[in-house]
Tab-separated table of C-alpha atoms and ligand atoms in Angstrom:
chain	number	residue	atom	x	y	z
F	1	MET	CA	212.343	-13.750	66.063
F	2	ARG	CA	215.604	-11.952	67.065
F	3	VAL	CA	217.970	-10.837	64.307
F	4	PRO	CA	220.828	-9.403	66.439
F	5	GLU	CA	223.743	-9.582	64.067
F	6	LEU	CA	222.440	-8.535	60.656
F	7	GLY	CA	224.955	-6.587	58.656
F	8	LYS	CA	222.802	-4.592	56.257
F	9	PRO	CA	219.383	-3.187	56.489
F	10	GLY	CA	217.152	-4.507	53.686
F	11	LEU	CA	218.684	-7.977	53.538
F	12	GLN	CA	215.764	-10.301	53.456
F	13	THR	CA	216.513	-12.163	56.695
F	14	PRO	CA	213.671	-11.437	59.153
F	15	ASP	CA	213.167	-15.173	59.785
F	16	PHE	CA	216.744	-15.976	60.823
F	17	ARG	CA	218.502	-15.602	64.095
F	18	LEU	CA	222.332	-15.197	63.854
F	19	ARG	CA	224.603	-16.164	66.777
F	20	ARG	CA	227.957	-17.572	67.832
F	21	PRO	CA	228.127	-21.389	67.499
F	22	GLN	CA	228.338	-23.678	70.526
F	23	ALA	CA	229.239	-27.342	70.981
F	24	SER	CA	225.683	-28.633	70.607
F	25	ASP	CA	225.624	-27.178	67.039
F	26	ALA	CA	228.251	-29.511	65.580
F	27	LEU	CA	225.888	-32.331	64.483
F	28	ALA	CA	223.595	-29.848	62.763
F	29	MET	CA	226.511	-28.050	61.116
F	30	HIS	CA	227.582	-31.448	59.638
F	31	ARG	CA	223.937	-32.055	58.483
F	32	VAL	CA	223.733	-28.639	56.759
F	33	ALA	CA	227.130	-29.150	55.045
F	34	GLU	CA	225.938	-32.482	53.746
F	35	ALA	CA	222.585	-31.057	52.586
F	36	THR	CA	224.286	-28.454	50.384
F	37	GLN	CA	225.632	-31.290	48.144
F	38	ALA	CA	228.332	-28.759	47.172
F	39	LEU	CA	230.787	-28.734	50.080
F	40	ASP	CA	233.497	-31.113	51.123
F	41	VAL	CA	231.762	-32.466	54.261
F	42	ASN	CA	234.130	-32.560	57.293
F	43	SER	CA	233.864	-34.785	60.261
F	44	THR	CA	231.499	-33.932	63.105
F	45	TYR	CA	234.605	-33.495	65.225
F	46	ALA	CA	235.969	-30.837	62.872
F	47	TYR	CA	232.695	-28.906	63.252
F	48	LEU	CA	232.824	-29.446	67.027
F	49	LEU	CA	236.309	-27.819	67.091
F	50	TRP	CA	235.057	-24.845	65.046
F	51	ALA	CA	231.933	-24.507	67.235
F	52	THR	CA	234.121	-24.281	70.305
F	53	ASP	CA	237.772	-23.188	69.853
F	54	PHE	CA	236.919	-21.086	66.774
F	55	ALA	CA	233.446	-19.826	67.857
F	56	ASP	CA	234.710	-16.243	67.872
F	57	THR	CA	235.402	-16.341	64.127
F	58	SER	CA	232.359	-18.492	63.191
F	59	ILE	CA	228.600	-17.885	63.034
F	60	VAL	CA	225.415	-19.964	62.761
F	61	ALA	CA	221.844	-19.090	61.676
F	62	GLU	CA	218.680	-20.484	63.095
F	63	ALA	CA	215.103	-20.486	61.788
F	64	ASP	CA	212.380	-21.727	64.106
F	65	GLY	CA	214.967	-23.214	66.329
F	66	ASP	CA	216.603	-25.284	63.501
F	67	LEU	CA	220.142	-24.523	62.368
F	68	VAL	CA	219.948	-23.607	58.682
F	69	GLY	CA	223.274	-21.985	57.949
F	70	PHE	CA	226.932	-21.559	59.287
F	71	ILE	CA	230.253	-20.020	58.523
F	72	THR	CA	233.442	-21.529	59.875
F	73	GLY	CA	236.417	-19.156	60.018
F	74	HIS	CA	239.678	-18.438	61.686
F	75	HIS	CA	242.523	-15.970	61.897
F	76	PRO	CA	245.439	-17.789	60.200
F	77	PRO	CA	248.399	-17.575	62.522
F	78	PRO	CA	250.811	-16.218	59.711
F	79	ARG	CA	248.158	-13.577	58.799
F	80	PRO	CA	246.386	-12.563	61.984
F	81	GLU	CA	244.760	-9.588	60.236
F	82	ALA	CA	242.899	-11.946	57.950
F	83	LEU	CA	239.589	-13.576	58.613
F	84	PHE	CA	239.872	-16.810	56.612
F	85	VAL	CA	236.364	-18.031	55.823
F	86	TRP	CA	236.682	-21.767	55.419
F	87	GLN	CA	233.087	-22.934	54.749
F	88	VAL	CA	229.849	-21.027	54.133
F	89	ALA	CA	226.750	-23.241	54.066
F	90	VAL	CA	223.046	-22.438	53.839
F	91	SER	CA	220.402	-25.155	53.706
F	92	PRO	CA	218.952	-25.478	50.153
F	93	ALA	CA	215.509	-24.366	51.312
F	94	ALA	CA	216.960	-21.130	52.699
F	95	GLN	CA	219.291	-20.255	49.849
F	96	GLY	CA	218.859	-17.160	47.727
F	97	ARG	CA	217.197	-15.112	50.471
F	98	GLY	CA	220.277	-13.141	51.671
F	99	LEU	CA	221.196	-15.359	54.493
F	100	GLY	CA	224.738	-16.178	53.283
F	101	SER	CA	225.334	-12.414	52.903
F	102	ALA	CA	223.855	-11.593	56.257
F	103	MET	CA	226.064	-14.187	58.011
F	104	LEU	CA	229.196	-12.808	56.321
F	105	ASP	CA	228.266	-9.222	57.237
F	106	GLY	CA	227.297	-10.245	60.798
F	107	LEU	CA	230.456	-12.244	61.349
F	108	LEU	CA	232.643	-9.457	60.024
F	109	ALA	CA	230.879	-6.930	62.245
F	110	ARG	CA	231.459	-8.974	65.348
F	111	VAL	CA	235.164	-9.575	64.513
F	112	LEU	CA	235.641	-5.858	63.894
F	113	THR	CA	233.875	-4.948	67.093
F	114	GLU	CA	235.972	-7.370	69.117
F	115	ARG	CA	239.297	-6.264	67.616
F	116	PRO	CA	238.855	-2.470	67.759
F	117	GLY	CA	241.192	-0.377	65.595
F	118	GLN	CA	242.335	-3.493	63.581
F	119	ALA	CA	241.399	-3.719	59.875
F	120	VAL	CA	240.257	-7.141	58.639
F	121	THR	CA	240.839	-8.661	55.249
F	122	VAL	CA	238.346	-11.483	54.489
F	123	GLU	CA	239.961	-14.488	52.679
F	124	ALA	CA	238.204	-17.497	51.071
F	125	THR	CA	239.182	-20.042	48.504
F	126	VAL	CA	236.486	-20.448	45.808
F	127	ALA	CA	236.474	-22.930	43.055
F	128	PRO	CA	236.017	-21.336	39.519
F	129	GLY	CA	232.841	-23.406	38.942
F	130	ASN	CA	231.106	-22.294	42.200
F	131	ALA	CA	228.957	-19.434	40.821
F	132	GLN	CA	226.925	-19.097	43.994
F	133	SER	CA	230.044	-18.656	46.131
F	134	ARG	CA	231.634	-16.233	43.625
F	135	ALA	CA	228.371	-14.198	43.697
F	136	LEU	CA	228.350	-14.260	47.522
F	137	PHE	CA	231.889	-12.873	47.857
F	138	GLY	CA	231.626	-10.502	44.945
F	139	GLY	CA	228.434	-9.018	46.560
F	140	PHE	CA	230.276	-8.773	49.874
F	141	ALA	CA	233.170	-6.835	48.378
F	142	ARG	CA	230.720	-4.430	46.535
F	143	ARG	CA	228.632	-3.792	49.694
F	144	HIS	CA	231.771	-2.966	51.657
F	145	GLY	CA	233.301	-0.888	48.949
F	146	VAL	CA	236.663	-2.746	48.942
F	147	PRO	CA	238.715	-4.580	46.275
F	148	LEU	CA	238.488	-8.281	45.680
F	149	VAL	CA	241.805	-9.710	44.546
F	150	GLU	CA	242.008	-13.346	43.292
F	151	ASP	CA	245.362	-15.265	43.320
F	152	GLU	CA	246.303	-18.838	42.729
F	153	HIS	CA	246.333	-20.775	46.044
F	154	PHE	CA	245.443	-24.486	46.500
F	155	THR	CA	245.817	-26.326	43.190
F	156	ALA	CA	243.656	-29.244	42.252
F	157	ASP	CA	246.530	-31.740	42.560
F	158	LEU	CA	246.819	-30.906	46.269
F	159	LEU	CA	243.193	-31.709	46.847
F	160	ALA	CA	242.574	-35.003	45.000
F	161	ALA	CA	244.899	-37.533	43.486
F	162	ASP	CA	242.416	-38.460	40.741
F	163	GLY	CA	241.761	-34.946	39.355
F	164	GLY	CA	238.304	-34.983	40.995
F	165	HIS	CA	238.702	-31.594	42.623
F	166	GLU	CA	238.781	-28.130	41.083
F	167	ASP	CA	241.633	-25.552	41.851
F	168	GLU	CA	240.837	-23.425	44.887
F	169	PRO	CA	242.154	-19.919	44.125
F	170	ILE	CA	241.999	-17.439	47.026
F	171	PHE	CA	239.936	-14.266	47.203
F	172	ARG	CA	241.282	-11.421	49.369
F	173	ILE	CA	238.690	-8.885	50.145
F	174	GLY	CA	239.637	-5.698	52.086
F	175	PRO	CA	240.993	-4.196	54.138
F	176	ILE	CA	237.787	-3.433	55.843
F	177	THR	CA	237.848	-1.112	58.874
F	178	GLU	CA	234.070	-0.477	59.605
F	179	PRO	CA	231.075	-2.768	59.673
F	180	LEU	CA	228.096	-1.806	57.542
F	181	ASN	CA	225.476	0.372	59.309
K	201	COA	C1	227.044	-20.029	48.632
K	201	COA	C2	225.894	-19.906	49.632
K	201	COA	C3	226.453	-19.979	51.018
K	201	COA	C4	225.180	-18.558	49.405
K	201	COA	O1	224.214	-18.349	50.403
K	201	COA	P1	222.797	-17.643	50.020
K	201	COA	O2	222.065	-17.352	51.307
K	201	COA	O3	222.121	-18.489	49.054
K	201	COA	O4	223.272	-16.341	49.335
K	201	COA	P2	222.641	-14.902	49.261
K	201	COA	O5	221.125	-15.082	49.117
K	201	COA	O6	223.114	-14.135	50.403
K	201	COA	O7	223.208	-14.378	47.907
K	201	COA	C5	224.556	-13.931	47.759
K	201	COA	C6	224.770	-13.475	46.312
K	201	COA	O8	224.688	-14.658	45.434
K	201	COA	C7	223.778	-14.441	44.447
K	201	COA	N1	223.166	-15.798	44.202
K	201	COA	C8	222.352	-16.439	44.955
K	201	COA	N2	222.104	-17.638	44.437
K	201	COA	C9	222.736	-17.719	43.265
K	201	COA	C10	222.920	-18.765	42.330
K	201	COA	N3	222.279	-19.880	42.410
K	201	COA	N4	223.709	-18.477	41.207
K	201	COA	C11	224.393	-17.327	41.135
K	201	COA	N5	224.290	-16.307	42.080
K	201	COA	C12	223.477	-16.519	43.116
K	201	COA	C13	222.792	-13.419	44.966
K	201	COA	O9	222.117	-12.783	43.950
K	201	COA	C14	223.730	-12.550	45.753
K	201	COA	O10	224.412	-11.679	44.906
K	201	COA	P3	224.364	-10.052	45.214
K	201	COA	O11	224.963	-9.843	46.559
K	201	COA	O12	225.166	-9.431	44.080
K	201	COA	O13	222.920	-9.693	45.157
K	201	COA	C15	224.812	-20.978	49.460
K	201	COA	O14	224.330	-20.967	48.078
K	201	COA	C16	225.376	-22.360	49.641
K	201	COA	O15	225.264	-22.894	50.860
K	201	COA	N6	225.856	-23.056	48.657
K	201	COA	C17	226.433	-24.376	48.804
K	201	COA	C18	227.773	-24.407	49.573
K	201	COA	C19	228.809	-23.506	48.979
K	201	COA	O16	229.072	-23.592	47.750
K	201	COA	N7	229.451	-22.670	49.810
K	201	COA	C20	230.441	-21.768	49.415
K	201	COA	C21	231.808	-22.294	49.386
K	201	COA	S1	232.479	-22.458	51.035
């Protein structure tokens, strides 16, 4: 199986193929988001937009032809140097094997390659209670040897009227100028 976009030798991802998303991935992206039981699940239409108009800043992972993970990202218009990672999702059966990390490294490597000479700061909002996600981005900052700065961003009251959502502080990780070898 091809592994064309792995970011770090030694990550345990021999069974996964990483690639840019396409329109026909949207239904499976929706299914994987739902399967995590941790993400706010967006409409299939939202995943379709990300798999097409935002394909350059997104990535999907396949195993045996099935989509098992994705990252949706974009360059926020007010901060074009940033790669804002909106959702990272790995199917429960594939979690804990380095796939989330490999997708992040692979996506960053592609963005750096396609914007030569431009440093990238990775941004993501992460709820304080999401230990997996905090570990994912903490490990990413360590591998790339750059600081991770956390600031208040979207507060719980903006996300749910009934208090049913945690705050979403923002991580800023970078600037990163080179992909991992
Ligand atoms: C968060 C998520 C994408 C991580 O993907 P993954 O493939 O399981 O992550 P990896 O195997 O690459 O591990 C990344 C780091 O998290 C750590 N980790 C993995 N599972 C963990 C867990 N259950 N609790 C705490 N840390 C964990 C790993 O040790 C690794 O840390 P390191 O780099 O310091 O070694 C995946 O767990 C997921 O889809 N979760 C549900 C959706 C979600 O919360 N997404 C993030 C918010 S958008």
